[in-house]
């Protein structure tokens, strides 16, 4: 029933970048059921105090550093929270390394190879050095077991200027009523901006701005005796009505643009993710060895935050990566 699947009207409502979540090596295996997007969140009150624009949109990594330097003049404020180190686990990779890496023009995995210690990875580690070597980030937050939670409460407390996070931060962390680090004035105090490529046009696909997304998919068991019925159920479960019912009045991004238009109308931040960020995002590779690669990347950031040079950290990453995936699966360029 391939024709029936390809002819489903729902595909037109799912951005190709989001549909890619259900694909592997160009083949479609399922329908995405949920997704998110990453941006730079910033504190407008601190920006105003530092003489920075409250409608800030950086166009390069240099712009982020420049804003960080202005914020550094405020006492008791950590200018930039860029997740790093091993204690933050996957948050380091998804809210740090991978958004920066796609900003250099290379994803972590492409054409059957993992990104080795080439210039792109060194550039990413160089950005960590610029943040932590110049006192624009708090290295201790990256080492503490509860460092990420602490960074959340510090942001809510007006003590962090810029923080790279997913929309989860907006809807579940600093959410004024039920958030884990409630921010009473969230709606007026928190700004957001797209993550810029290292330089304009330097991101994956020649993009000026980049993002990474998580998410989940539903797939059909390829061995099913009832493929037609299974597809009909899957199509129904991902229809407009079923998708809308699933979020049941909550503000959450769905893979369907028509549902997002409907349920996110009252939330400017989530609307921004749905309209501006999902069309430019990328996903992690769905490969079993990925967690080992992620750990090696986390360790590389820890090395840099701890004082090693990007070259030294990259060399150690290359060794760990080769051990995890095998030499023939590492891109050297």
GROMACS .gro file of C-alpha atoms in nm:
model
  333
    1UNK     CA    1   0.000   0.000   0.000
    2UNK     CA    2   0.288   0.239  -0.076
    3UNK     CA    3   0.067   0.462  -0.292
    4UNK     CA    4  -0.186   0.491  -0.014
    5UNK     CA    5   0.088   0.594   0.230
    6UNK     CA    6   0.245   0.847  -0.008
    7UNK     CA    7  -0.099   0.986  -0.087
    8UNK     CA    8  -0.184   1.062   0.277
    9UNK     CA    9  -0.299   1.424   0.312
   10UNK     CA   10  -0.111   1.458   0.643
   11UNK     CA   11   0.233   1.474   0.477
   12UNK     CA   12   0.150   1.819   0.342
   13UNK     CA   13   0.098   1.934   0.703
   14UNK     CA   14   0.433   1.804   0.831
   15UNK     CA   15   0.743   2.009   0.739
   16UNK     CA   16   1.002   1.796   0.552
   17UNK     CA   17   1.257   1.865   0.829
   18UNK     CA   18   1.015   1.715   1.082
   19UNK     CA   19   0.915   1.422   0.858
   20UNK     CA   20   1.290   1.342   0.845
   21UNK     CA   21   1.259   1.227   1.206
   22UNK     CA   22   1.083   0.916   1.072
   23UNK     CA   23   1.336   0.854   0.795
   24UNK     CA   24   1.664   0.666   0.778
   25UNK     CA   25   1.898   0.680   0.478
   26UNK     CA   26   1.625   0.829   0.264
   27UNK     CA   27   1.355   0.573   0.346
   28UNK     CA   28   1.039   0.656   0.539
   29UNK     CA   29   0.969   0.433   0.839
   30UNK     CA   30   0.702   0.617   1.035
   31UNK     CA   31   0.520   0.935   1.127
   32UNK     CA   32   0.662   1.180   1.384
   33UNK     CA   33   0.433   1.222   1.687
   34UNK     CA   34   0.608   1.498   1.877
   35UNK     CA   35   0.898   1.736   1.833
   36UNK     CA   36   1.062   2.046   1.973
   37UNK     CA   37   1.319   2.308   1.877
   38UNK     CA   38   1.619   2.484   2.027
   39UNK     CA   39   1.679   2.858   2.049
   40UNK     CA   40   1.878   3.109   2.249
   41UNK     CA   41   1.668   3.232   2.540
   42UNK     CA   42   1.774   3.561   2.697
   43UNK     CA   43   1.675   3.784   2.986
   44UNK     CA   44   1.541   4.112   2.847
   45UNK     CA   45   1.583   4.292   3.182
   46UNK     CA   46   1.955   4.207   3.194
   47UNK     CA   47   1.992   4.296   2.826
   48UNK     CA   48   1.838   4.639   2.890
   49UNK     CA   49   2.074   4.694   3.187
   50UNK     CA   50   2.373   4.598   2.970
   51UNK     CA   51   2.266   4.835   2.691
   52UNK     CA   52   2.174   4.548   2.457
   53UNK     CA   53   1.861   4.538   2.237
   54UNK     CA   54   1.566   4.350   2.389
   55UNK     CA   55   1.472   4.222   2.040
   56UNK     CA   56   1.820   4.071   2.005
   57UNK     CA   57   1.897   3.836   1.713
   58UNK     CA   58   2.263   3.739   1.676
   59UNK     CA   59   2.388   3.660   1.323
   60UNK     CA   60   2.712   3.484   1.417
   61UNK     CA   61   2.894   3.328   1.712
   62UNK     CA   62   3.088   3.656   1.740
   63UNK     CA   63   2.758   3.835   1.805
   64UNK     CA   64   2.685   3.595   2.095
   65UNK     CA   65   3.030   3.658   2.247
   66UNK     CA   66   2.988   4.037   2.204
   67UNK     CA   67   2.657   4.024   2.393
   68UNK     CA   68   2.824   3.808   2.659
   69UNK     CA   69   3.098   4.066   2.706
   70UNK     CA   70   2.840   4.342   2.757
   71UNK     CA   71   2.653   4.125   3.012
   72UNK     CA   72   2.981   4.054   3.197
   73UNK     CA   73   2.977   4.415   3.323
   74UNK     CA   74   2.668   4.335   3.535
   75UNK     CA   75   2.761   4.215   3.881
   76UNK     CA   76   2.649   3.867   3.991
   77UNK     CA   77   2.541   3.769   3.637
   78UNK     CA   78   2.671   3.474   3.433
   79UNK     CA   79   2.656   3.606   3.075
   80UNK     CA   80   2.617   3.275   2.884
   81UNK     CA   81   2.497   2.929   2.989
   82UNK     CA   82   2.620   2.687   2.720
   83UNK     CA   83   2.569   2.332   2.851
   84UNK     CA   84   2.896   2.144   2.873
   85UNK     CA   85   3.075   1.867   3.058
   86UNK     CA   86   2.968   1.510   3.139
   87UNK     CA   87   2.736   1.575   3.436
   88UNK     CA   88   2.482   1.738   3.201
   89UNK     CA   89   2.487   1.419   2.987
   90UNK     CA   90   2.273   1.451   2.671
   91UNK     CA   91   2.186   1.815   2.753
   92UNK     CA   92   2.548   1.901   2.673
   93UNK     CA   93   2.520   1.738   2.332
   94UNK     CA   94   2.174   1.863   2.234
   95UNK     CA   95   2.188   2.210   2.391
   96UNK     CA   96   2.553   2.273   2.313
   97UNK     CA   97   2.764   2.065   2.080
   98UNK     CA   98   2.516   1.966   1.809
   99UNK     CA   99   2.355   2.309   1.754
  100UNK     CA  100   2.704   2.456   1.726
  101UNK     CA  101   2.823   2.175   1.498
  102UNK     CA  102   2.538   2.220   1.248
  103UNK     CA  103   2.629   2.590   1.265
  104UNK     CA  104   2.971   2.503   1.118
  105UNK     CA  105   2.803   2.338   0.820
  106UNK     CA  106   2.840   1.972   0.922
  107UNK     CA  107   2.600   1.740   1.104
  108UNK     CA  108   2.746   1.486   1.346
  109UNK     CA  109   2.661   1.202   1.104
  110UNK     CA  110   2.637   1.216   0.725
  111UNK     CA  111   2.689   0.981   0.432
  112UNK     CA  112   2.754   0.686   0.664
  113UNK     CA  113   3.033   0.859   0.858
  114UNK     CA  114   3.066   1.026   1.197
  115UNK     CA  115   3.225   1.370   1.222
  116UNK     CA  116   3.583   1.325   1.343
  117UNK     CA  117   3.824   1.579   1.490
  118UNK     CA  118   3.833   1.800   1.181
  119UNK     CA  119   3.803   2.179   1.170
  120UNK     CA  120   3.428   2.171   1.240
  121UNK     CA  121   3.463   1.992   1.574
  122UNK     CA  122   3.762   2.213   1.662
  123UNK     CA  123   3.553   2.524   1.586
  124UNK     CA  124   3.279   2.398   1.822
  125UNK     CA  125   3.534   2.333   2.098
  126UNK     CA  126   3.685   2.674   2.021
  127UNK     CA  127   3.347   2.833   2.099
  128UNK     CA  128   3.344   2.652   2.436
  129UNK     CA  129   3.691   2.795   2.497
  130UNK     CA  130   3.572   3.145   2.409
  131UNK     CA  131   3.283   3.116   2.656
  132UNK     CA  132   3.456   2.943   2.947
  133UNK     CA  133   3.814   3.064   2.898
  134UNK     CA  134   3.700   3.427   2.910
  135UNK     CA  135   3.475   3.394   3.215
  136UNK     CA  136   3.153   3.434   3.015
  137UNK     CA  137   3.019   3.101   3.146
  138UNK     CA  138   3.025   2.941   3.491
  139UNK     CA  139   3.249   2.631   3.472
  140UNK     CA  140   3.126   2.501   3.809
  141UNK     CA  141   2.769   2.467   3.681
  142UNK     CA  142   2.900   2.221   3.421
  143UNK     CA  143   3.059   1.997   3.684
  144UNK     CA  144   2.781   1.973   3.945
  145UNK     CA  145   2.543   1.677   3.942
  146UNK     CA  146   2.247   1.916   3.957
  147UNK     CA  147   2.412   2.186   3.747
  148UNK     CA  148   2.143   2.204   3.483
  149UNK     CA  149   1.866   2.247   3.742
  150UNK     CA  150   2.078   2.512   3.910
  151UNK     CA  151   2.123   2.695   3.579
  152UNK     CA  152   1.742   2.694   3.542
  153UNK     CA  153   1.685   2.852   3.883
  154UNK     CA  154   1.963   3.107   3.821
  155UNK     CA  155   1.801   3.210   3.492
  156UNK     CA  156   1.463   3.248   3.667
  157UNK     CA  157   1.647   3.452   3.932
  158UNK     CA  158   1.783   3.700   3.671
  159UNK     CA  159   2.138   3.571   3.715
  160UNK     CA  160   2.198   3.424   3.365
  161UNK     CA  161   2.188   3.637   3.051
  162UNK     CA  162   2.174   3.390   2.759
  163UNK     CA  163   2.085   3.020   2.770
  164UNK     CA  164   2.057   2.772   2.482
  165UNK     CA  165   1.760   2.540   2.541
  166UNK     CA  166   1.461   2.371   2.384
  167UNK     CA  167   1.106   2.506   2.403
  168UNK     CA  168   1.069   2.277   2.707
  169UNK     CA  169   1.247   2.555   2.897
  170UNK     CA  170   0.964   2.799   2.813
  171UNK     CA  171   0.666   2.569   2.869
  172UNK     CA  172   0.790   2.358   3.164
  173UNK     CA  173   1.084   2.531   3.336
  174UNK     CA  174   1.018   2.907   3.365
  175UNK     CA  175   0.641   2.866   3.314
  176UNK     CA  176   0.488   3.108   3.569
  177UNK     CA  177   0.232   2.875   3.727
  178UNK     CA  178   0.365   2.518   3.716
  179UNK     CA  179   0.728   2.546   3.602
  180UNK     CA  180   1.016   2.381   3.785
  181UNK     CA  181   1.183   2.726   3.812
  182UNK     CA  182   0.883   2.958   3.799
  183UNK     CA  183   0.940   3.304   3.655
  184UNK     CA  184   0.643   3.527   3.736
  185UNK     CA  185   0.730   3.778   3.462
  186UNK     CA  186   0.830   3.518   3.201
  187UNK     CA  187   0.600   3.660   2.933
  188UNK     CA  188   0.763   4.005   2.944
  189UNK     CA  189   1.115   3.920   3.066
  190UNK     CA  190   1.218   3.627   2.848
  191UNK     CA  191   1.327   3.682   2.490
  192UNK     CA  192   1.425   3.423   2.230
  193UNK     CA  193   1.634   3.423   1.915
  194UNK     CA  194   1.734   3.174   1.649
  195UNK     CA  195   2.073   3.009   1.696
  196UNK     CA  196   2.302   3.163   1.435
  197UNK     CA  197   2.547   2.969   1.223
  198UNK     CA  198   2.912   3.038   1.306
  199UNK     CA  199   2.902   3.291   1.021
  200UNK     CA  200   2.605   3.392   0.802
  201UNK     CA  201   2.539   3.120   0.545
  202UNK     CA  202   2.782   2.887   0.722
  203UNK     CA  203   2.529   2.643   0.867
  204UNK     CA  204   2.418   2.306   0.727
  205UNK     CA  205   2.253   2.351   0.388
  206UNK     CA  206   2.401   2.702   0.364
  207UNK     CA  207   2.166   2.819   0.640
  208UNK     CA  208   2.206   3.145   0.833
  209UNK     CA  209   2.034   2.995   1.138
  210UNK     CA  210   2.021   2.640   1.275
  211UNK     CA  211   1.856   2.424   1.536
  212UNK     CA  212   1.837   2.069   1.669
  213UNK     CA  213   1.519   1.887   1.762
  214UNK     CA  214   1.427   1.582   1.961
  215UNK     CA  215   1.106   1.390   1.912
  216UNK     CA  216   0.943   1.053   1.871
  217UNK     CA  217   0.784   0.856   1.588
  218UNK     CA  218   0.529   0.581   1.544
  219UNK     CA  219   0.623   0.302   1.305
  220UNK     CA  220   0.446  -0.002   1.160
  221UNK     CA  221   0.597  -0.342   1.229
  222UNK     CA  222   0.724  -0.450   0.884
  223UNK     CA  223   0.620  -0.809   0.963
  224UNK     CA  224   0.255  -0.725   1.026
  225UNK     CA  225  -0.004  -0.946   0.856
  226UNK     CA  226  -0.236  -0.643   0.832
  227UNK     CA  227  -0.034  -0.360   0.675
  228UNK     CA  228  -0.341  -0.184   0.532
  229UNK     CA  229  -0.526  -0.174   0.864
  230UNK     CA  230  -0.207  -0.078   1.049
  231UNK     CA  231  -0.156   0.216   0.814
  232UNK     CA  232  -0.520   0.324   0.849
  233UNK     CA  233  -0.478   0.327   1.228
  234UNK     CA  234  -0.149   0.518   1.202
  235UNK     CA  235  -0.304   0.774   0.966
  236UNK     CA  236  -0.597   0.820   1.205
  237UNK     CA  237  -0.367   0.854   1.510
  238UNK     CA  238  -0.179   1.132   1.330
  239UNK     CA  239  -0.483   1.306   1.185
  240UNK     CA  240  -0.574   1.666   1.273
  241UNK     CA  241  -0.842   1.562   1.523
  242UNK     CA  242  -0.639   1.292   1.698
  243UNK     CA  243  -0.327   1.513   1.716
  244UNK     CA  244  -0.528   1.801   1.859
  245UNK     CA  245  -0.697   1.571   2.114
  246UNK     CA  246  -0.356   1.439   2.223
  247UNK     CA  247  -0.235   1.781   2.342
  248UNK     CA  248  -0.578   1.830   2.508
  249UNK     CA  249  -0.570   2.202   2.561
  250UNK     CA  250  -0.201   2.217   2.657
  251UNK     CA  251   0.040   2.434   2.460
  252UNK     CA  252   0.274   2.185   2.298
  253UNK     CA  253   0.429   2.171   1.953
  254UNK     CA  254   0.303   1.894   1.727
  255UNK     CA  255   0.444   1.780   1.392
  256UNK     CA  256   0.131   1.910   1.212
  257UNK     CA  257   0.133   2.274   1.101
  258UNK     CA  258  -0.249   2.291   1.097
  259UNK     CA  259  -0.275   2.170   1.459
  260UNK     CA  260   0.003   2.409   1.566
  261UNK     CA  261  -0.181   2.703   1.407
  262UNK     CA  262  -0.484   2.601   1.611
  263UNK     CA  263  -0.341   2.511   1.953
  264UNK     CA  264  -0.043   2.750   1.974
  265UNK     CA  265  -0.232   3.065   1.875
  266UNK     CA  266  -0.204   3.207   2.227
  267UNK     CA  267   0.165   3.130   2.276
  268UNK     CA  268   0.409   3.348   2.079
  269UNK     CA  269   0.718   3.148   2.180
  270UNK     CA  270   0.586   2.807   2.075
  271UNK     CA  271   0.440   2.962   1.757
  272UNK     CA  272   0.790   3.094   1.681
  273UNK     CA  273   0.939   2.745   1.720
  274UNK     CA  274   0.669   2.593   1.500
  275UNK     CA  275   0.695   2.854   1.224
  276UNK     CA  276   1.058   2.974   1.234
  277UNK     CA  277   1.262   2.692   1.387
  278UNK     CA  278   1.111   2.362   1.270
  279UNK     CA  279   1.172   2.447   0.901
  280UNK     CA  280   1.550   2.481   0.968
  281UNK     CA  281   1.608   2.207   1.227
  282UNK     CA  282   1.802   1.879   1.225
  283UNK     CA  283   1.780   1.552   1.423
  284UNK     CA  284   2.021   1.312   1.587
  285UNK     CA  285   2.101   0.996   1.389
  286UNK     CA  286   1.890   0.699   1.503
  287UNK     CA  287   2.186   0.467   1.541
  288UNK     CA  288   2.267   0.236   1.832
  289UNK     CA  289   2.620   0.371   1.875
  290UNK     CA  290   2.505   0.734   1.905
  291UNK     CA  291   2.511   0.746   2.290
  292UNK     CA  292   2.881   0.654   2.286
  293UNK     CA  293   2.955   0.929   2.033
  294UNK     CA  294   2.755   1.170   2.248
  295UNK     CA  295   2.959   1.075   2.557
  296UNK     CA  296   3.283   1.137   2.367
  297UNK     CA  297   3.157   1.483   2.265
  298UNK     CA  298   3.055   1.562   2.624
  299UNK     CA  299   3.403   1.464   2.745
  300UNK     CA  300   3.563   1.689   2.481
  301UNK     CA  301   3.369   1.991   2.614
  302UNK     CA  302   3.465   1.895   2.971
  303UNK     CA  303   3.830   1.890   2.864
  304UNK     CA  304   3.807   2.240   2.717
  305UNK     CA  305   3.616   2.382   3.015
  306UNK     CA  306   3.888   2.224   3.232
  307UNK     CA  307   4.160   2.414   3.047
  308UNK     CA  308   4.274   2.191   2.759
  309UNK     CA  309   4.304   2.344   2.412
  310UNK     CA  310   4.046   2.263   2.144
  311UNK     CA  311   4.317   2.070   1.956
  312UNK     CA  312   4.399   1.853   2.260
  313UNK     CA  313   4.030   1.788   2.334
  314UNK     CA  314   3.962   1.708   1.968
  315UNK     CA  315   4.247   1.457   1.955
  316UNK     CA  316   4.110   1.272   2.258
  317UNK     CA  317   3.761   1.283   2.103
  318UNK     CA  318   3.898   1.131   1.781
  319UNK     CA  319   4.042   0.837   1.977
  320UNK     CA  320   3.719   0.775   2.170
  321UNK     CA  321   3.511   0.809   1.852
  322UNK     CA  322   3.729   0.566   1.654
  323UNK     CA  323   3.704   0.316   1.939
  324UNK     CA  324   3.324   0.345   1.942
  325UNK     CA  325   3.243   0.341   1.569
  326UNK     CA  326   3.553   0.196   1.397
  327UNK     CA  327   3.809   0.384   1.190
  328UNK     CA  328   3.632   0.332   0.857
  329UNK     CA  329   3.324   0.515   0.988
  330UNK     CA  330   3.497   0.841   1.080
  331UNK     CA  331   3.502   1.142   0.847
  332UNK     CA  332   3.843   1.304   0.857
  333UNK     CA  333   3.791   1.617   0.643
   0.00000   0.00000   0.00000
